[in-house]
Coordinates of C-alpha atoms and ligand atoms in Angstrom, one line a residue:
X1 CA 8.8 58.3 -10.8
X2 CA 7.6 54.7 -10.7
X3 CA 10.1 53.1 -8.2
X4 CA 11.4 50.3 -10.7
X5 CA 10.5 47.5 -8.3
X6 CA 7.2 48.1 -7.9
X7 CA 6.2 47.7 -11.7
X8 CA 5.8 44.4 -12.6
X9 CA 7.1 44.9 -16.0
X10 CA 10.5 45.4 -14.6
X11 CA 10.6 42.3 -13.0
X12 CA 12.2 40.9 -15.9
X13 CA 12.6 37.1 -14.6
X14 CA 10.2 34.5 -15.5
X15 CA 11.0 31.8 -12.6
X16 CA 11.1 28.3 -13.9
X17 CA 10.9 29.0 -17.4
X18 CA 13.6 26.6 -18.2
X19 CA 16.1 29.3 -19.7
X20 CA 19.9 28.3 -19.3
X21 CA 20.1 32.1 -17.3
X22 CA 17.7 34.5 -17.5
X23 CA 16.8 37.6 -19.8
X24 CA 17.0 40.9 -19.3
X25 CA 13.6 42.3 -20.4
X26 CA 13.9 45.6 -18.8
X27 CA 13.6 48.8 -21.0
X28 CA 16.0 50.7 -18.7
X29 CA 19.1 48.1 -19.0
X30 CA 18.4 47.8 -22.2
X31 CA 19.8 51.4 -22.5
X32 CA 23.1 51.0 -20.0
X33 CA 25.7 48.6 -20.6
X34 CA 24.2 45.2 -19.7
X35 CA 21.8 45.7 -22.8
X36 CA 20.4 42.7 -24.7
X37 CA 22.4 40.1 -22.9
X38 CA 22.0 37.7 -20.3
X39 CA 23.2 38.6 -16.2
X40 CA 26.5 36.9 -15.8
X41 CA 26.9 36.5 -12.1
X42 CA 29.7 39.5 -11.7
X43 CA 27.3 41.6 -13.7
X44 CA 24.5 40.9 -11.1
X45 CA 27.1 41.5 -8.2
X46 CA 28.1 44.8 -9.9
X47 CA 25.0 46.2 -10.2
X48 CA 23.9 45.1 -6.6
X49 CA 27.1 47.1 -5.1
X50 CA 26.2 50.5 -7.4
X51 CA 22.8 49.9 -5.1
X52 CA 20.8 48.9 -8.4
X53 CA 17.3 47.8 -7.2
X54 CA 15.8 46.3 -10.3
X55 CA 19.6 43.9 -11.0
X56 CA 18.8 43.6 -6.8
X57 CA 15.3 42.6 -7.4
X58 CA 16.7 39.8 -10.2
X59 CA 18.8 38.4 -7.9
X60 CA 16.4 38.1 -5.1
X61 CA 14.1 36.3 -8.2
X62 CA 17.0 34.0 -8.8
X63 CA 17.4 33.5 -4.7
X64 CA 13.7 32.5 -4.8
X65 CA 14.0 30.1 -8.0
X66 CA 13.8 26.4 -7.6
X67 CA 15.7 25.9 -10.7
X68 CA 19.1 24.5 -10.6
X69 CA 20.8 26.9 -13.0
X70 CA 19.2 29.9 -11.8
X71 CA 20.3 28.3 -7.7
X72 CA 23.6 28.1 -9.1
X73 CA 24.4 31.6 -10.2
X74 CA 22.1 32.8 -7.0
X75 CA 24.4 30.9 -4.7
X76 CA 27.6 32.5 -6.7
X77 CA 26.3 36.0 -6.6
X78 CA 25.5 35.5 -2.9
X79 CA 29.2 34.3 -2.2
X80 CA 30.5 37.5 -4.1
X81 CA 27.7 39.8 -2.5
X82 CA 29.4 38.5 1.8
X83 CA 32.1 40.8 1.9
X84 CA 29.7 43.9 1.2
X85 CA 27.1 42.8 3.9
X86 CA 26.9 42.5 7.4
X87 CA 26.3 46.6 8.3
X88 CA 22.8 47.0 8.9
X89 CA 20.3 47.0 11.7
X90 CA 18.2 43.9 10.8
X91 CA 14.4 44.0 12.8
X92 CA 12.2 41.2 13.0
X93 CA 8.4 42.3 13.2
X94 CA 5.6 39.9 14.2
X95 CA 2.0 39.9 15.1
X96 CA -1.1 38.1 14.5
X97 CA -3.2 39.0 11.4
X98 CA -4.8 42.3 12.4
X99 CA -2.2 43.4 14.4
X100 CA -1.4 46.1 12.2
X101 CA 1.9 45.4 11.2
X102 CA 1.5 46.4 7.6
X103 CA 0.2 49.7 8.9
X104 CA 3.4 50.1 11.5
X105 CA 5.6 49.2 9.7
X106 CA 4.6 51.9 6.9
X107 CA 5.3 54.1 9.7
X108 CA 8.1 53.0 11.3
X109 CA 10.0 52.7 7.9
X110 CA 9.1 55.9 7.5
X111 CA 10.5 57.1 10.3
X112 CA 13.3 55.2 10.5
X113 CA 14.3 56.7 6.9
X114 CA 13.6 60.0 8.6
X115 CA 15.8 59.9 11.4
X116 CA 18.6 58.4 10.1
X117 CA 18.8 58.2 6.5
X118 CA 19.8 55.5 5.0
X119 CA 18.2 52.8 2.8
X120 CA 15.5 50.2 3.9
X121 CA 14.4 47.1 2.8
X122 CA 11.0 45.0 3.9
X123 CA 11.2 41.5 3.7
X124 CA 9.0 38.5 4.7
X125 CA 8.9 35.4 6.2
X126 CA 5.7 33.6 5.5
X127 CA 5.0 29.8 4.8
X128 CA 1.6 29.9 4.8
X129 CA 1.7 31.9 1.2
X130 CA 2.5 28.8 -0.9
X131 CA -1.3 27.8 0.3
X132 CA -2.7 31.3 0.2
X133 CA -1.4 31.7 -3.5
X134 CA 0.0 35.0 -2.4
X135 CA 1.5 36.5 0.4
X136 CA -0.1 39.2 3.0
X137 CA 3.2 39.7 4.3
X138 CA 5.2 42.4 2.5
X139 CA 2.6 43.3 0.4
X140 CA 3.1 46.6 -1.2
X141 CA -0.2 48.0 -1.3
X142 CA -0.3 47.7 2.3
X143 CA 2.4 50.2 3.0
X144 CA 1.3 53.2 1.0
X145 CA 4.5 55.6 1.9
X146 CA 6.9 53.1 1.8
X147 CA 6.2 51.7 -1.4
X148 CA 6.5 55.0 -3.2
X149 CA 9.4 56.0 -1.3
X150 CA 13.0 56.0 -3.3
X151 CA 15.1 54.2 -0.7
X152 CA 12.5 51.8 0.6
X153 CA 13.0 48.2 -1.2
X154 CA 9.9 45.6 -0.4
X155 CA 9.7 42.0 -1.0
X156 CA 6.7 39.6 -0.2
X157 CA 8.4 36.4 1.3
X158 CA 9.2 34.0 -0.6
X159 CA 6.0 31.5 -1.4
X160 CA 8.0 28.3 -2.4
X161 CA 8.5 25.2 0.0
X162 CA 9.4 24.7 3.6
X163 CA 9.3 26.9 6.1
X164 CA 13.1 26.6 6.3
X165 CA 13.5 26.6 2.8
X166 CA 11.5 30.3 2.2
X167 CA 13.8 31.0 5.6
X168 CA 16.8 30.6 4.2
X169 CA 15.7 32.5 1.3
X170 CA 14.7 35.4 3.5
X171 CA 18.2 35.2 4.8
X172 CA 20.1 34.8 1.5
X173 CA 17.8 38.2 0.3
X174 CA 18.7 40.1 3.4
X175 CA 23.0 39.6 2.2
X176 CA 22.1 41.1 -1.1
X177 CA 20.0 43.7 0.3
X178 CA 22.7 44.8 2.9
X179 CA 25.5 44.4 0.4
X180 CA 22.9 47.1 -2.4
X181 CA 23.2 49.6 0.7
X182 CA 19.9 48.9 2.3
X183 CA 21.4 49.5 6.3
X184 CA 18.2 49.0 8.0
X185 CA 16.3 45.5 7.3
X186 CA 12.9 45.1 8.9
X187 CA 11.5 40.8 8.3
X188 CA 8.0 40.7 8.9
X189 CA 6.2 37.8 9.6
X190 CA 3.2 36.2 11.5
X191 CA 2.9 36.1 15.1
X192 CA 1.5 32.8 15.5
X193 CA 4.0 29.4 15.4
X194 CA 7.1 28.4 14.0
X195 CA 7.6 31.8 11.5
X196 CA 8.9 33.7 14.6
X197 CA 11.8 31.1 15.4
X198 CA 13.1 31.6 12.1
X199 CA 12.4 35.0 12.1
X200 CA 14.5 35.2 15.3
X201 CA 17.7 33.6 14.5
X202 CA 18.4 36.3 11.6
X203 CA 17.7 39.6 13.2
X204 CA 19.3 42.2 15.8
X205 CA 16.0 43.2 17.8
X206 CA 12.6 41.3 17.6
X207 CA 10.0 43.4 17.9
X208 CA 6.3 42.0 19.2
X209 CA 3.1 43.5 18.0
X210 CA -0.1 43.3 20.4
X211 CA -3.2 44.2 20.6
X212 CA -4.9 44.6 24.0
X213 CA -8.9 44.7 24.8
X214 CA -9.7 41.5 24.5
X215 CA -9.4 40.7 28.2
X216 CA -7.0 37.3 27.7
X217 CA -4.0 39.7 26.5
X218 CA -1.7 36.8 28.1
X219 CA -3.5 33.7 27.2
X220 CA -3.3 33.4 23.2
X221 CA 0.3 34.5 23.0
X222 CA 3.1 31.2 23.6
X223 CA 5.0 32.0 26.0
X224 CA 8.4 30.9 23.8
X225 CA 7.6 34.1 21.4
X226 CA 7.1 36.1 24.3
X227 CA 11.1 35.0 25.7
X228 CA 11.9 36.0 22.0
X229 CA 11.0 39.3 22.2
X230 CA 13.1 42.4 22.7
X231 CA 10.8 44.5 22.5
X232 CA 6.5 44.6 23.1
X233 CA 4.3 47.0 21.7
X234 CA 0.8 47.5 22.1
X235 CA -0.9 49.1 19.3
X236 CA -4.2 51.0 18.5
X237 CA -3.3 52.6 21.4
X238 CA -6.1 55.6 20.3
X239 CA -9.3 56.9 21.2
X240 CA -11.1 54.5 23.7
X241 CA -8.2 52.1 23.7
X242 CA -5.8 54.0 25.4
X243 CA -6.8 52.6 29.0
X244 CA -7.0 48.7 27.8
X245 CA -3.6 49.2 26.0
X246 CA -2.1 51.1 29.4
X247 CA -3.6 47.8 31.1
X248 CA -2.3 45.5 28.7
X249 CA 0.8 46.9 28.9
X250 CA 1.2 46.5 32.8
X251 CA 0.0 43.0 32.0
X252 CA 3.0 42.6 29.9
X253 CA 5.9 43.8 31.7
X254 CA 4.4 41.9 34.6
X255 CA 4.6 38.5 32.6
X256 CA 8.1 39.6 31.2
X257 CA 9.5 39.7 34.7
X258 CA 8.4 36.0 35.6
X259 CA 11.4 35.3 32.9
X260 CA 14.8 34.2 33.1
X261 CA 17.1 37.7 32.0
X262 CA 17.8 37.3 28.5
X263 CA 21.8 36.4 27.7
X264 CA 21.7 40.0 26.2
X265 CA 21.1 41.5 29.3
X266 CA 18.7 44.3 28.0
X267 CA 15.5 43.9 29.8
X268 CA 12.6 43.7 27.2
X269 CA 10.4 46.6 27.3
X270 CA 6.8 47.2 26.5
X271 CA 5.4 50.5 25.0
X272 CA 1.7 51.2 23.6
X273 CA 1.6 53.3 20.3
X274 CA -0.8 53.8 17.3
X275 CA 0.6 53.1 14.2
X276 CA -2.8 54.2 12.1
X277 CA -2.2 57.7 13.9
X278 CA 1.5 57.7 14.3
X279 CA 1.5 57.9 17.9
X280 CA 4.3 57.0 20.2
X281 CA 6.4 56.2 17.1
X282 CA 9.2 58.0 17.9
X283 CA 9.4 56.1 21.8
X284 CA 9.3 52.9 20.0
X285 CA 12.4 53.7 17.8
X286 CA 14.6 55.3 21.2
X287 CA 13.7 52.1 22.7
X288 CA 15.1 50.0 19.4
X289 CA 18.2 52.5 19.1
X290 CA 18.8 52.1 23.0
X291 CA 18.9 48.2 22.6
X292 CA 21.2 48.6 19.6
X293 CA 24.2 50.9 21.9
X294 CA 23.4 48.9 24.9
X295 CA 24.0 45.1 22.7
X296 CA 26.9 46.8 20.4
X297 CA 28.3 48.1 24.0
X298 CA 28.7 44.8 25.5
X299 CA 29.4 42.6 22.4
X300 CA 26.4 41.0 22.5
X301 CA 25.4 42.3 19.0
X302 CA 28.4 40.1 17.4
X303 CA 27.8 37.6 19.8
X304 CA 24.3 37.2 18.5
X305 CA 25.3 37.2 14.6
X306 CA 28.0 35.2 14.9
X307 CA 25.5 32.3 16.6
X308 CA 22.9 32.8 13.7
X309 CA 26.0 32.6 11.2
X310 CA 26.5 29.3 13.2
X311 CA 22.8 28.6 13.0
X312 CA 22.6 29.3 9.6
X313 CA 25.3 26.5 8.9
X314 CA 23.7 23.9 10.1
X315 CA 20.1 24.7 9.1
X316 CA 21.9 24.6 5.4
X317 CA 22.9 21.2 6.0
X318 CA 19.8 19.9 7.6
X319 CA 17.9 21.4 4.6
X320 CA 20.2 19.9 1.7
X321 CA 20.5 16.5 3.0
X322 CA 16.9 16.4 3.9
X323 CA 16.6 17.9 0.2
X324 CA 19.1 14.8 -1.5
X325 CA 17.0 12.1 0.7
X326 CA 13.6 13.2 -0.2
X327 CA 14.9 13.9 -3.9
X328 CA 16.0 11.0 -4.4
X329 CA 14.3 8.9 -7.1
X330 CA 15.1 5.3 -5.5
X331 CA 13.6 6.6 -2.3
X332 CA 10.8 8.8 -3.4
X333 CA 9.6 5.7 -5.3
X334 CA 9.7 3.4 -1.9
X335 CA 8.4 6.3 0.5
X336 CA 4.6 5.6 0.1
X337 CA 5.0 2.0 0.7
X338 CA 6.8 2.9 3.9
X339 CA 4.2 4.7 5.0
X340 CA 1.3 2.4 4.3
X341 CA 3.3 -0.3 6.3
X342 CA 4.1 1.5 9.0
X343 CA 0.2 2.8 9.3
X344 CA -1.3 -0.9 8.8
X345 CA 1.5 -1.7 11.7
X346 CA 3.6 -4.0 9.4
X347 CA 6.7 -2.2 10.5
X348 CA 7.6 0.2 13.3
X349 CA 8.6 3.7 12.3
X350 CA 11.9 2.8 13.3
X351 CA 12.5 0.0 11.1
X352 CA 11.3 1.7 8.3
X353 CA 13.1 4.6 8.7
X354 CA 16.1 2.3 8.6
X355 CA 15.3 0.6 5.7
X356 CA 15.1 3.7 3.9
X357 CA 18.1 5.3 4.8
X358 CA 20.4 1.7 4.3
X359 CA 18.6 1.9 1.0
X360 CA 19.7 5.9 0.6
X361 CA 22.9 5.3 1.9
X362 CA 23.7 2.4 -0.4
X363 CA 23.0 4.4 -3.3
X364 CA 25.1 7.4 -2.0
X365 CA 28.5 4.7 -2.0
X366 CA 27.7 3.1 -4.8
X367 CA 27.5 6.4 -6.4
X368 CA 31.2 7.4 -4.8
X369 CA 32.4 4.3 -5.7
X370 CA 31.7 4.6 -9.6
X371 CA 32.8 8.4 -9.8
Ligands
LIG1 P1 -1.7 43.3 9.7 O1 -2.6 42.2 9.3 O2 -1.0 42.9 11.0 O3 -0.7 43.7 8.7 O4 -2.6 44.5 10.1 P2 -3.0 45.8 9.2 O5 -1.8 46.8 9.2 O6 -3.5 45.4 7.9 O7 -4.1 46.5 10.1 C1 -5.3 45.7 10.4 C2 -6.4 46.7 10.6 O8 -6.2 47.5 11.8 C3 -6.6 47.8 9.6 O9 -8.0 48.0 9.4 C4 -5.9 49.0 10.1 O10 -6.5 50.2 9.6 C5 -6.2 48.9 11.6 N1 -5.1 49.5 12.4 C6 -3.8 49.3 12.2 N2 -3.1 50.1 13.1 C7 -4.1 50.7 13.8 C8 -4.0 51.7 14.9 O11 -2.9 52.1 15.4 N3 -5.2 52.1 15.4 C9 -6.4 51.7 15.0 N4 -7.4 52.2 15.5 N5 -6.5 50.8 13.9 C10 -5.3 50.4 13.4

């Protein structure tokens, strides 16, 4: 059977297409109960809780939607969706293009689903997919078992707006995933800026993919991804490349050690595997598992979630009122003149940057004032 997320025909939302709430176009709903009628938010929430992937895959559609109305009943179904999530192992994967993180994590999911049962969901975080008119990250095709497999769920990232803005999206996606039954959450995303910090502050383990044979193992990688990490691994560790991974490796923990100890207390670890030839796999996942009883055993686990819920807060605020400034009409229309002054060195960046926010602030009292 066609796993209903993976046919674009059973997508059903058209983002943006100015609808008050969008139609159900999906031949199998058509049959059950919420047939030929619009998704009220409890009827979204419902199906998500009965673990129904395609209603689960509308809602993410409505997470991702820039449209007010759709945000609105997003937001609502979200709210609803809290209670049910929270239980899940959530794993942030990264690595540089070529890494071979589609390829591992087709494996890993895999196994995962193997060894414990369960439900999985893929996710993405990837900013640079707005330019690329598509993401690489999440892309079905590129996990060949996982896509056809009934309790895998995958999701490209998100390709509108701001890094923080298709973060918090990834976020929002991950409490509708948990609270459909998917316990184990993998984000992927791309090992090379900003992506990983985001990445970071919503999962339980961080996982680092490297490569090794290039001779500079520790030069390309920053060293604040490297303090992010829970976990290194070193793949395409096969054929001749067993004894430059085994080298890289040593490389690794050797850098690793030069750290302060992480306020988990677990002491990252590095591993070499091959994910094209499913090697080491299985050491990989005992090494994610032990980090999981050791975090859970001293409290770091909550500890850790209850800072990204804190996180979380303030990155909302940051991002509406960064939203209600920039959206503004009053200011949008004043912005380029700003910045024209401030280049020709009319005005400092400061006083500009005053002038604009007297100017925003004005227009927030005088709005107060006439409510
Ligand atoms: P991504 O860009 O990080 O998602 O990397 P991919 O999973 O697409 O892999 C990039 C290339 O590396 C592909 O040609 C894979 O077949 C290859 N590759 C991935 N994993 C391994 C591995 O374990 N060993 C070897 N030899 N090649 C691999």
């Amino acid at each position: 059977m066609i796993h209903p997320e993976n046919n674009e025909e059973y997508r059903g939302l058209t983002v943006n297409s100015g609808v008050e709430q969008p139609s159900i176009v999906n031949p199998y709903l058509q049959r059950g109960r919420f047939a030929r009628r619009r998704l009220t938010a409890a009827d979204y929430v419902e199906g998500i809780i009965k673990g129904n992937v395609t209603i689960l895959g509308q809602a993410v559609t409505l997470v991702e939607s820039t449209n007010p109305q759709h945000q609105a009943i997003a937001q609502e179904v979200i709210e609803k969706c809290l209670p049910y999530s929270g239980n899940s192992i959530r794993i942030g994967i990264s690595g540089v293009p070529g890494a071979g993180k589609s390829t591992s994590i087709d494996e890993f999911g895999m196994h995962v689903l193997q060894r414990t049962g369960g439900r999985l969901a893929v996710l993405a975080i990837d900013p640079s997919s707005e330019k690329t008119k598509g993401s690489i990250l999440g892309d079905k095709t590129r996990m060949e078992k996982l896509s056809t497999h009934p309790d895998s769920f995958i999701r490209p990232s998100p390709s509108a707006g701001s890094l923080g803005g298709v973060a918090r999206k990834t976020r929002e996606t991950i409490i509708l995933c948990e609270a459909a039954g998917f316990d184990k959450i993998f984000v992927e995303t791309v090992g090379v800026g900003q992506s990983e910090t985001a990445c970071h502050s919503m999962v339980d383990f961080f996982l680092l993919i490297q490569l090794a044979g290039t001779g500079d193992e520790l030069q390309g990688i920053k060293r604040g991804i490297m303090e992010m990490a829970d976990g290194i691994v070193i793949n395409k560790c096969d054929g001749d490349n067993v004894e430059p991974c085994k080298l890289a490796a040593r490389q690794f923990s050797n850098a690793l050690h030069l750290f302060p100890a992480p306020e988990s207390g677990w002491t990252p670890q590095v591993l070499c595997y091959s994910g094209f030839y499913g090697l080491g796999i299985k050491e990989v996942w005992d090494m994610v598992y032990a980090y999981f009883d050791f975090t859970r055993a001293n409290g770091y686990f909550q500890h850790r979630r209850a800072q990204q819920a804190k996180y979380w807060m303030y990155e909302s605020i940051n991002e509406q009122l960064r939203n209600d400034f920039y959206n503004n009409p009053t200011i949008a229309s004043m912005l380029e003149t700003a910045e024209q002054s401030v280049l020709n060195g009319q005005r400092t960046s400061f006083v500009a940057a005053k002038q604009l926010l007297d100017t925003y602030y004005n227009i927030r009292q005088t709005a107060v004032e006439q409510r």
